[in-house]
Short mmCIF file of C-alpha atoms and ligand atoms in Angstrom, two decimals:
data_model
loop_
_atom_site.label_atom_id
_atom_site.label_comp_id
_atom_site.label_asym_id
_atom_site.label_seq_id
_atom_site.Cartn_x
_atom_site.Cartn_y
_atom_site.Cartn_z
CA UNK V 1149 50.19 -52.08 -7.09
CA UNK V 1150 51.28 -48.57 -6.19
CA UNK V 1151 49.11 -46.81 -3.65
CA UNK V 1152 48.18 -43.19 -4.53
CA UNK V 1153 48.72 -42.09 -0.92
CA UNK V 1154 52.36 -43.25 -1.10
CA UNK V 1155 53.16 -40.40 -3.52
CA UNK V 1156 53.46 -36.68 -2.76
CA UNK V 1157 50.39 -34.62 -3.58
CA UNK V 1158 51.14 -31.75 -5.98
CA UNK V 1159 49.68 -28.48 -4.63
CA UNK V 1160 46.10 -27.76 -5.69
CA UNK V 1161 45.39 -31.31 -6.83
CA UNK V 1162 43.33 -34.08 -5.32
CA UNK V 1163 44.40 -37.72 -5.36
CA UNK V 1164 41.87 -40.32 -6.44
CA UNK V 1165 40.26 -41.47 -3.20
CA UNK V 1166 41.07 -45.00 -2.10
CA UNK V 1167 37.80 -46.09 -0.65
CA UNK V 1168 35.96 -49.27 0.12
CA UNK V 1169 32.39 -48.45 -0.88
CA UNK V 1170 30.57 -51.50 0.40
CA UNK V 1171 29.62 -55.01 -0.62
CA UNK V 1172 27.24 -54.10 -3.44
CA UNK V 1173 29.94 -52.21 -5.36
CA UNK V 1174 32.52 -54.90 -4.64
CA UNK V 1175 30.46 -57.97 -5.51
CA UNK V 1176 27.75 -56.57 -7.83
CA UNK V 1177 28.25 -59.37 -10.37
CA UNK V 1178 27.06 -61.89 -7.78
CA UNK V 1179 24.12 -59.82 -6.50
CA UNK V 1180 20.58 -59.09 -7.76
CA UNK V 1181 21.31 -55.46 -8.65
CA UNK V 1182 21.22 -53.47 -11.88
CA UNK V 1183 22.38 -49.99 -12.83
CA UNK V 1184 18.90 -48.84 -11.78
CA UNK V 1185 19.39 -50.02 -8.17
CA UNK V 1186 20.11 -47.06 -5.87
CA UNK V 1187 22.94 -48.24 -3.61
CA UNK V 1188 22.24 -47.41 0.03
CA UNK V 1189 25.51 -48.20 1.78
CA UNK V 1190 27.40 -47.40 4.96
CA UNK V 1191 30.50 -49.06 3.46
CA UNK V 1192 29.80 -52.37 5.16
CA UNK V 1193 31.98 -55.43 4.60
CA UNK V 1194 35.75 -55.66 4.17
CA UNK V 1195 35.94 -56.79 7.79
CA UNK V 1196 39.21 -58.22 9.12
CA UNK V 1197 39.98 -61.92 9.09
CA UNK V 1198 42.05 -62.33 12.24
CA UNK V 1199 44.30 -65.32 12.91
CA UNK V 1200 44.02 -66.32 16.58
CA UNK V 1201 46.95 -68.57 17.49
CA UNK V 1202 46.70 -68.12 21.25
CA UNK V 1203 43.09 -69.30 21.29
CA UNK V 1204 44.12 -72.29 19.19
CA UNK V 1205 46.90 -73.04 21.69
CA UNK V 1206 44.29 -73.04 24.48
CA UNK V 1207 42.34 -75.57 22.40
CA UNK V 1208 45.41 -77.83 22.21
CA UNK V 1209 46.82 -76.56 18.89
CA UNK V 1210 47.25 -78.27 15.54
CA UNK V 1211 45.11 -76.11 13.28
CA UNK V 1212 44.77 -72.57 11.87
CA UNK V 1213 41.81 -70.49 13.06
CA UNK V 1214 40.75 -67.27 11.36
CA UNK V 1215 37.97 -65.12 12.80
CA UNK V 1216 35.85 -63.06 10.41
CA UNK V 1217 35.20 -60.15 12.75
CA UNK V 1218 31.80 -58.96 11.59
CA UNK V 1219 31.49 -56.81 14.70
CA UNK V 1220 33.50 -54.24 12.74
CA UNK V 1221 30.68 -53.50 10.32
CA UNK V 1222 29.02 -50.05 10.50
CA UNK V 1223 26.37 -51.13 13.03
CA UNK V 1224 28.72 -53.70 14.57
CA UNK V 1225 27.18 -56.92 13.25
CA UNK V 1226 27.02 -59.04 10.08
CA UNK V 1227 23.46 -57.86 9.45
CA UNK V 1228 24.73 -54.82 7.53
CA UNK V 1229 25.70 -56.98 4.55
CA UNK V 1230 22.12 -58.11 4.02
CA UNK V 1231 20.61 -54.79 5.03
CA UNK V 1232 22.46 -52.68 2.45
CA UNK V 1233 20.87 -54.84 -0.23
CA UNK V 1234 17.43 -55.13 1.41
CA UNK V 1235 17.12 -51.37 1.87
CA UNK V 1236 18.54 -50.60 -1.59
CA UNK V 1237 15.94 -52.93 -3.15
CA UNK V 1238 13.19 -51.42 -0.96
CA UNK V 1239 14.10 -47.95 -2.27
CA UNK V 1240 14.22 -49.30 -5.83
CA UNK V 1241 10.69 -50.71 -5.34
CA UNK V 1242 9.56 -47.35 -3.93
CA UNK V 1243 8.66 -48.78 -0.52
CA UNK V 1244 8.03 -46.25 2.24
CA UNK V 1245 8.32 -48.31 5.40
CA UNK V 1246 10.67 -51.14 6.31
CA UNK V 1247 9.84 -53.42 9.21
CA UNK V 1248 11.56 -56.26 11.05
CA UNK V 1249 11.40 -58.47 14.10
CA UNK V 1250 14.69 -58.77 15.87
CA UNK V 1251 16.72 -60.06 18.77
CA UNK V 1252 18.53 -56.73 18.38
CA UNK V 1253 21.10 -56.70 15.60
CA UNK V 1254 18.72 -56.79 12.64
CA UNK V 1255 16.79 -53.89 14.16
CA UNK V 1256 19.97 -51.85 14.68
CA UNK V 1257 21.00 -52.43 11.09
CA UNK V 1258 17.55 -51.84 9.57
CA UNK V 1259 17.21 -48.62 11.54
CA UNK V 1260 20.59 -47.34 10.34
CA UNK V 1261 20.09 -48.13 6.65
CA UNK V 1262 16.52 -46.79 6.77
CA UNK V 1263 17.88 -43.56 8.25
CA UNK V 1264 20.50 -43.40 5.51
CA UNK V 1265 17.85 -43.79 2.80
CA UNK V 1266 15.09 -41.67 4.32
CA UNK V 1267 12.71 -44.62 4.75
CA UNK V 1268 10.61 -45.04 7.86
CA UNK V 1269 11.60 -48.00 10.02
CA UNK V 1270 9.57 -50.04 12.49
CA UNK V 1271 11.20 -52.67 14.71
CA UNK V 1272 9.49 -55.30 16.87
CA UNK V 1273 11.62 -56.59 19.74
CA UNK V 1274 11.03 -59.20 22.44
CA UNK V 1275 10.45 -57.07 25.55
CA UNK V 1276 13.33 -57.07 28.03
CA UNK V 1277 15.45 -59.50 26.00
CA UNK V 1278 17.50 -57.09 23.92
CA UNK V 1279 21.13 -56.27 24.72
CA UNK V 1280 21.49 -52.64 25.75
CA UNK V 1281 23.73 -51.50 22.89
CA UNK V 1282 21.32 -52.83 20.28
CA UNK V 1283 18.35 -51.08 21.84
CA UNK V 1284 20.38 -47.86 22.00
CA UNK V 1285 21.09 -48.17 18.28
CA UNK V 1286 17.45 -48.62 17.22
CA UNK V 1287 16.45 -45.63 19.32
CA UNK V 1288 19.30 -43.40 18.15
CA UNK V 1289 18.72 -44.13 14.46
CA UNK V 1290 15.11 -43.06 15.03
CA UNK V 1291 13.23 -46.32 14.40
CA UNK V 1292 9.72 -46.71 15.75
CA UNK V 1293 10.54 -49.28 18.43
CA UNK V 1294 7.89 -51.67 19.70
CA UNK V 1295 8.53 -54.12 22.56
CA UNK V 1296 6.39 -57.25 22.19
CA UNK V 1297 5.40 -59.17 25.30
CA UNK V 1298 6.61 -62.39 23.73
CA UNK V 1299 9.72 -63.80 22.10
CA UNK V 1300 11.40 -63.27 18.70
CA UNK V 1301 9.27 -65.97 17.08
CA UNK V 1302 6.09 -64.11 18.12
CA UNK V 1303 7.47 -60.85 16.75
CA UNK V 1304 8.46 -62.46 13.43
CA UNK V 1305 4.99 -64.00 13.04
CA UNK V 1306 3.43 -60.54 13.41
CA UNK V 1307 5.93 -58.97 10.99
CA UNK V 1308 5.20 -61.64 8.36
CA UNK V 1309 1.47 -60.97 8.72
CA UNK V 1310 2.04 -57.23 8.35
CA UNK V 1311 4.17 -57.92 5.26
CA UNK V 1312 1.20 -59.64 3.64
CA UNK V 1313 -0.75 -56.36 3.71
CA UNK V 1314 1.69 -55.05 1.10
CA UNK V 1315 2.03 -51.80 3.06
CA UNK V 1316 5.45 -52.49 4.57
CA UNK V 1317 8.68 -54.06 3.29
CA UNK V 1318 9.88 -56.88 5.55
CA UNK V 1319 13.68 -56.80 5.94
CA UNK V 1320 14.09 -59.94 8.03
CA UNK V 1321 16.01 -62.75 6.34
CA UNK V 1322 12.69 -64.14 5.05
CA UNK V 1323 13.34 -61.40 2.46
CA UNK V 1324 15.58 -63.32 0.03
CA UNK V 1325 17.88 -60.39 -0.77
CA UNK V 1326 19.10 -60.37 2.84
CA UNK V 1327 20.67 -63.80 2.29
CA UNK V 1328 22.15 -62.58 -1.00
CA UNK V 1329 23.95 -59.72 0.75
CA UNK V 1330 25.14 -61.88 3.64
CA UNK V 1331 26.77 -64.44 1.33
CA UNK V 1332 29.46 -61.83 0.53
CA UNK V 1333 31.17 -62.64 3.84
CA UNK V 1334 32.01 -66.07 2.43
CA UNK V 1335 33.47 -64.40 -0.68
CA UNK V 1336 35.64 -62.17 1.49
CA UNK V 1337 36.92 -65.10 3.56
CA UNK V 1338 38.03 -66.86 0.38
CA UNK V 1339 39.61 -63.67 -0.97
CA UNK V 1340 41.39 -62.97 2.34
CA UNK V 1341 42.61 -66.54 2.88
CA UNK V 1342 43.52 -67.08 -0.77
CA UNK V 1343 41.55 -70.34 -0.65
CA UNK V 1344 38.39 -71.76 0.86
CA UNK V 1345 38.74 -73.00 4.46
CA UNK V 1346 38.36 -76.69 5.24
CA UNK V 1347 35.73 -75.95 7.87
CA UNK V 1348 33.54 -72.96 8.59
CA UNK V 1349 32.01 -72.51 12.06
CA UNK V 1350 29.21 -70.12 12.97
CA UNK V 1351 26.40 -69.58 15.48
CA UNK V 1352 22.86 -70.37 14.34
CA UNK V 1353 19.70 -68.56 15.38
CA UNK V 1354 17.16 -67.82 12.67
CA UNK V 1355 19.53 -69.76 10.34
CA UNK V 1356 19.78 -67.09 7.64
CA UNK V 1357 23.53 -66.72 7.96
CA UNK V 1358 24.46 -70.39 7.62
CA UNK V 1359 22.23 -70.47 4.53
CA UNK V 1360 23.97 -67.36 3.17
CA UNK V 1361 27.53 -68.56 3.80
CA UNK V 1362 26.91 -71.89 2.16
CA UNK V 1363 25.46 -70.15 -0.89
CA UNK V 1364 28.47 -67.82 -0.99
CA UNK V 1365 31.01 -70.63 -0.79
CA UNK V 1366 29.17 -72.59 -3.48
CA UNK V 1367 28.93 -69.61 -5.84
CA UNK V 1368 32.64 -68.81 -5.49
CA UNK V 1369 33.42 -72.46 -6.15
CA UNK V 1370 31.18 -72.59 -9.23
CA UNK V 1371 32.80 -69.37 -10.49
CA UNK V 1372 36.22 -71.05 -10.20
CA UNK V 1373 37.46 -68.59 -7.56
CA UNK V 1374 38.21 -71.42 -5.10
CA UNK V 1375 38.92 -75.09 -5.68
CA UNK V 1376 37.09 -76.66 -2.73
CA UNK V 1377 34.10 -76.22 -0.46
CA UNK V 1378 34.24 -76.09 3.34
CA UNK V 1379 32.21 -78.26 5.67
CA UNK V 1380 29.74 -76.11 7.60
CA UNK V 1381 29.49 -76.43 11.40
CA UNK V 1382 26.66 -74.58 13.15
CA UNK V 1383 26.13 -74.11 16.88
CA UNK V 1384 22.93 -73.34 18.73
CA UNK V 1385 22.57 -72.48 22.41
CA UNK V 1386 21.41 -75.52 24.39
CA UNK V 1387 18.21 -73.79 25.58
CA UNK V 1388 17.37 -72.60 22.06
CA UNK V 1389 18.38 -75.49 19.81
CA UNK V 1390 15.36 -76.36 17.63
CA UNK V 1391 17.42 -77.62 14.67
CA UNK V 1392 19.56 -79.84 16.89
CA UNK V 1393 16.51 -81.20 18.72
CA UNK V 1394 14.49 -81.56 15.53
CA UNK V 1395 11.46 -79.64 16.77
CA UNK V 1396 10.31 -76.09 17.55
CA UNK V 1397 11.13 -74.77 21.03
CA UNK V 1398 8.22 -72.80 22.53
CA UNK V 1399 10.19 -71.02 25.24
CA UNK V 1400 13.80 -70.67 24.08
CA UNK V 1401 16.26 -69.45 26.73
CA UNK V 1402 19.95 -68.54 26.58
CA UNK V 1403 22.37 -65.89 27.78
CA UNK V 1404 23.18 -65.37 24.08
CA UNK V 1405 20.06 -63.26 23.50
CA UNK V 1406 20.84 -62.81 19.77
CA UNK V 1407 20.15 -66.50 19.14
CA UNK V 1408 17.22 -66.95 21.54
CA UNK V 1409 15.03 -68.34 18.76
CA UNK V 1410 12.77 -71.40 18.83
CA UNK V 1411 11.47 -71.61 15.27
CA UNK V 1412 14.10 -70.52 12.71
CA UNK V 1413 12.79 -69.05 9.45
CA UNK V 1414 15.63 -70.56 7.36
CA UNK V 1415 15.47 -74.04 8.93
CA UNK V 1416 15.46 -75.68 5.49
CA UNK V 1417 18.41 -73.58 4.29
CA UNK V 1418 20.41 -74.68 7.32
CA UNK V 1419 19.52 -78.34 6.78
CA UNK V 1420 20.58 -78.12 3.13
CA UNK V 1421 23.89 -76.46 4.06
CA UNK V 1422 24.61 -79.15 6.65
CA UNK V 1423 23.70 -82.05 4.37
CA UNK V 1424 25.34 -80.76 1.21
CA UNK V 1425 28.58 -79.78 2.96
CA UNK V 1426 28.70 -82.92 5.16
CA UNK V 1427 28.71 -80.60 8.15
CA UNK V 1428 26.91 -80.76 11.45
CA UNK V 1429 24.92 -78.72 13.93
CA UNK V 1430 25.39 -79.07 17.66
CA UNK V 1431 24.38 -77.30 20.84
CA UNK V 1432 26.62 -75.61 23.39
CA UNK V 1433 25.62 -74.70 26.95
CA UNK V 1434 25.51 -71.14 28.26
CA UNK V 1435 28.49 -72.03 30.48
CA UNK V 1436 30.54 -73.11 27.46
CA UNK V 1437 29.49 -69.96 25.58
CA UNK V 1438 30.55 -67.66 28.42
CA UNK V 1439 33.87 -69.48 28.87
CA UNK V 1440 34.72 -69.08 25.17
CA UNK V 1441 33.48 -65.45 25.27
CA UNK V 1442 35.98 -64.58 28.00
CA UNK V 1443 38.75 -66.76 26.59
CA UNK V 1444 38.91 -65.15 23.14
CA UNK V 1445 38.95 -61.65 24.65
CA UNK V 1446 41.88 -62.64 26.88
CA UNK V 1447 43.90 -64.82 24.53
CA UNK V 1448 43.62 -62.69 21.40
CA UNK V 1449 42.02 -59.34 22.25
CA UNK V 1450 38.90 -60.04 20.22
CA UNK V 1451 35.72 -58.93 22.01
CA UNK V 1452 32.63 -60.52 20.51
CA UNK V 1453 29.07 -60.83 21.70
CA UNK V 1454 27.92 -64.00 23.47
CA UNK V 1455 26.11 -65.42 20.40
CA UNK V 1456 29.34 -65.25 18.40
CA UNK V 1457 31.11 -67.13 21.17
CA UNK V 1458 28.80 -70.11 20.55
CA UNK V 1459 30.92 -70.84 17.46
CA UNK V 1460 34.11 -70.57 19.54
CA UNK V 1461 32.68 -72.86 22.22
CA UNK V 1462 31.98 -75.32 19.41
CA UNK V 1463 35.55 -75.12 18.11
CA UNK V 1464 36.94 -75.52 21.63
CA UNK V 1465 34.88 -78.63 22.23
CA UNK V 1466 35.58 -80.17 18.80
CA UNK V 1467 39.31 -79.57 19.34
CA UNK V 1468 39.29 -81.12 22.81
CA UNK V 1469 37.42 -84.15 21.46
CA UNK V 1470 40.10 -84.56 18.78
CA UNK V 1471 37.61 -83.95 15.96
CA UNK V 1472 39.69 -81.34 14.12
CA UNK V 1473 42.19 -82.92 11.72
CA UNK V 1474 45.81 -81.74 12.11
CA UNK V 1475 46.64 -78.86 9.75
CA UNK V 1476 43.02 -77.81 9.13
CA UNK V 1477 42.31 -74.26 8.00
CA UNK V 1478 39.23 -73.10 9.89
CA UNK V 1479 37.26 -69.88 9.59
CA UNK V 1480 34.56 -68.77 12.01
CA UNK V 1481 32.12 -65.89 11.94
CA UNK V 1482 32.24 -63.53 14.89
CA UNK V 1483 28.78 -62.19 14.18
CA UNK V 1484 28.62 -59.18 16.52
CA UNK V 1485 30.80 -56.85 18.59
CA UNK V 1486 31.14 -57.44 22.33
CA UNK V 1487 30.18 -53.85 23.12
CA UNK V 1488 26.63 -54.62 21.98
CA UNK V 1489 26.00 -56.34 25.30
CA UNK V 1490 27.81 -54.47 28.08
CA UNK V 1491 25.70 -56.07 30.85
CA UNK V 1492 26.81 -59.60 30.01
CA UNK V 1493 30.40 -58.42 29.62
CA UNK V 1494 30.52 -56.77 33.01
CA UNK V 1495 28.78 -59.63 34.79
CA UNK V 1496 31.05 -62.22 33.11
CA UNK V 1497 34.41 -60.52 33.53
CA UNK V 1498 34.72 -61.91 37.06
CA UNK V 1499 36.16 -58.81 38.67
CA UNK V 1500 35.52 -55.09 39.06
CA UNK V 1501 37.73 -52.04 38.90
CA UNK V 1502 39.76 -51.45 42.08
CA UNK V 1503 38.84 -48.06 43.56
CA UNK V 1504 41.75 -46.08 45.03
CA UNK V 1505 42.60 -42.58 46.18
CA UNK V 1506 44.41 -40.50 43.50
CA UNK V 1507 47.81 -41.46 44.90
CA UNK V 1508 50.68 -43.06 42.93
CA UNK V 1509 51.92 -45.04 45.93
CA UNK V 1510 48.52 -46.59 46.50
CA UNK V 1511 48.37 -47.62 42.82
CA UNK V 1512 51.88 -49.10 43.02
CA UNK V 1513 50.89 -51.11 46.08
CA UNK V 1514 47.73 -52.35 44.39
CA UNK V 1515 49.62 -53.58 41.32
CA UNK V 1516 52.46 -55.13 43.31
CA UNK V 1517 55.28 -52.75 42.34
N1 F0G Q 720 24.90 -63.86 16.02
C1 F0G Q 720 24.34 -62.66 16.23
C2 F0G Q 720 25.15 -61.63 16.91
C3 F0G Q 720 23.02 -62.40 15.77
O1 F0G Q 720 22.49 -61.21 15.97
C4 F0G Q 720 22.31 -63.43 15.13
C5 F0G Q 720 20.94 -63.23 14.69
C6 F0G Q 720 22.96 -64.66 14.94
C7 F0G Q 720 24.24 -64.84 15.41
C8 F0G Q 720 22.30 -65.79 14.26
O2 F0G Q 720 22.23 -65.58 12.88
O3 F0G Q 720 19.77 -65.73 12.67
O4 F0G Q 720 21.26 -65.80 10.67
O5 F0G Q 720 21.19 -67.71 12.25
N2 F0G Q 720 20.26 -62.20 14.98
C9 F0G Q 720 18.91 -61.90 14.45
C10 F0G Q 720 18.50 -60.50 14.85
C11 F0G Q 720 17.91 -62.94 14.70
O6 F0G Q 720 17.29 -60.24 14.95
O7 F0G Q 720 19.36 -59.67 15.02
P1 F0G Q 720 21.04 -66.25 12.05
#
């Protein structure tokens, strides 16, 4: 197809813009929207699917790994896919206030899309457990920001109770349109790969995303767009692994603050995805998460947040245990950008900048030239 920008522009004319206008426009036929739905979009989606051969080599090789880098969405996480739809539907229903509980990314996204639409936004966050970048986002987008002296599960319980008053629109993934929007990432992976992967890996916290991806893969399969379904592999942090352990965790703990959740809202959705796809859910330790977090930045230049690295830690371990069949095509969701959590990045890097006088010779000496 010829690209309008490849041709000269005659004076005084304007070429048709080539623009990606977001997941609702792109995948409307699969989404609960009508012509009457006002589309509130920041042009989310269309994120890169990056092949990471050097990471695979570090795992021992033998398979293809493609990272869906959702950190390159407008608020730097996958939440924007669900939020464009949740906020559009809230505007369509004439809501005035959107509210969410969050470990950080949902609040950043809700605050941005609320700002874009003119809705008021309230976010409830577990006090002291939010990565700095995410807190900065909620504050900058102007959301009323409340720190709860409790964890995410406490905050979500309060939000659900407030939702029952009918005075606020809950935009957590308990709102079913969030899952609808998030399933578009699975569509994009199939479109970008030209087929469905054999396996899909992702981190699991509140379990909305694994539910959404499985729905997306199934819908594309039913629509005849792909000829197979992947097996779904979810990873929880060892200190916050309720689905793996089979019971709620009262005091979840992990360095991956995004998935510090003890009672996932979409537990059933995750279980269905795992059973139907013949997948599995496992836990990875904070040490494994931080190793994978550093490794992917250094092998392939992809900087993700610690929660995303849970999926990579899972791949690393599965590969080392010989569980990945030769020639497999694997996709994995890198749910958030590494810059969201600068504190963990700086404390994990393992070294600091060398401080020198502004002198070329000193720099040469320091770098061994
Ligand atoms: N990765 C990141 C970066 C996240 O922010 C989250 C969830 C997950 C993974 C897990 O996804 O909940 O669909 O299983 N963050 C939510 C939030 C809970 O409030 O931002 P999930």
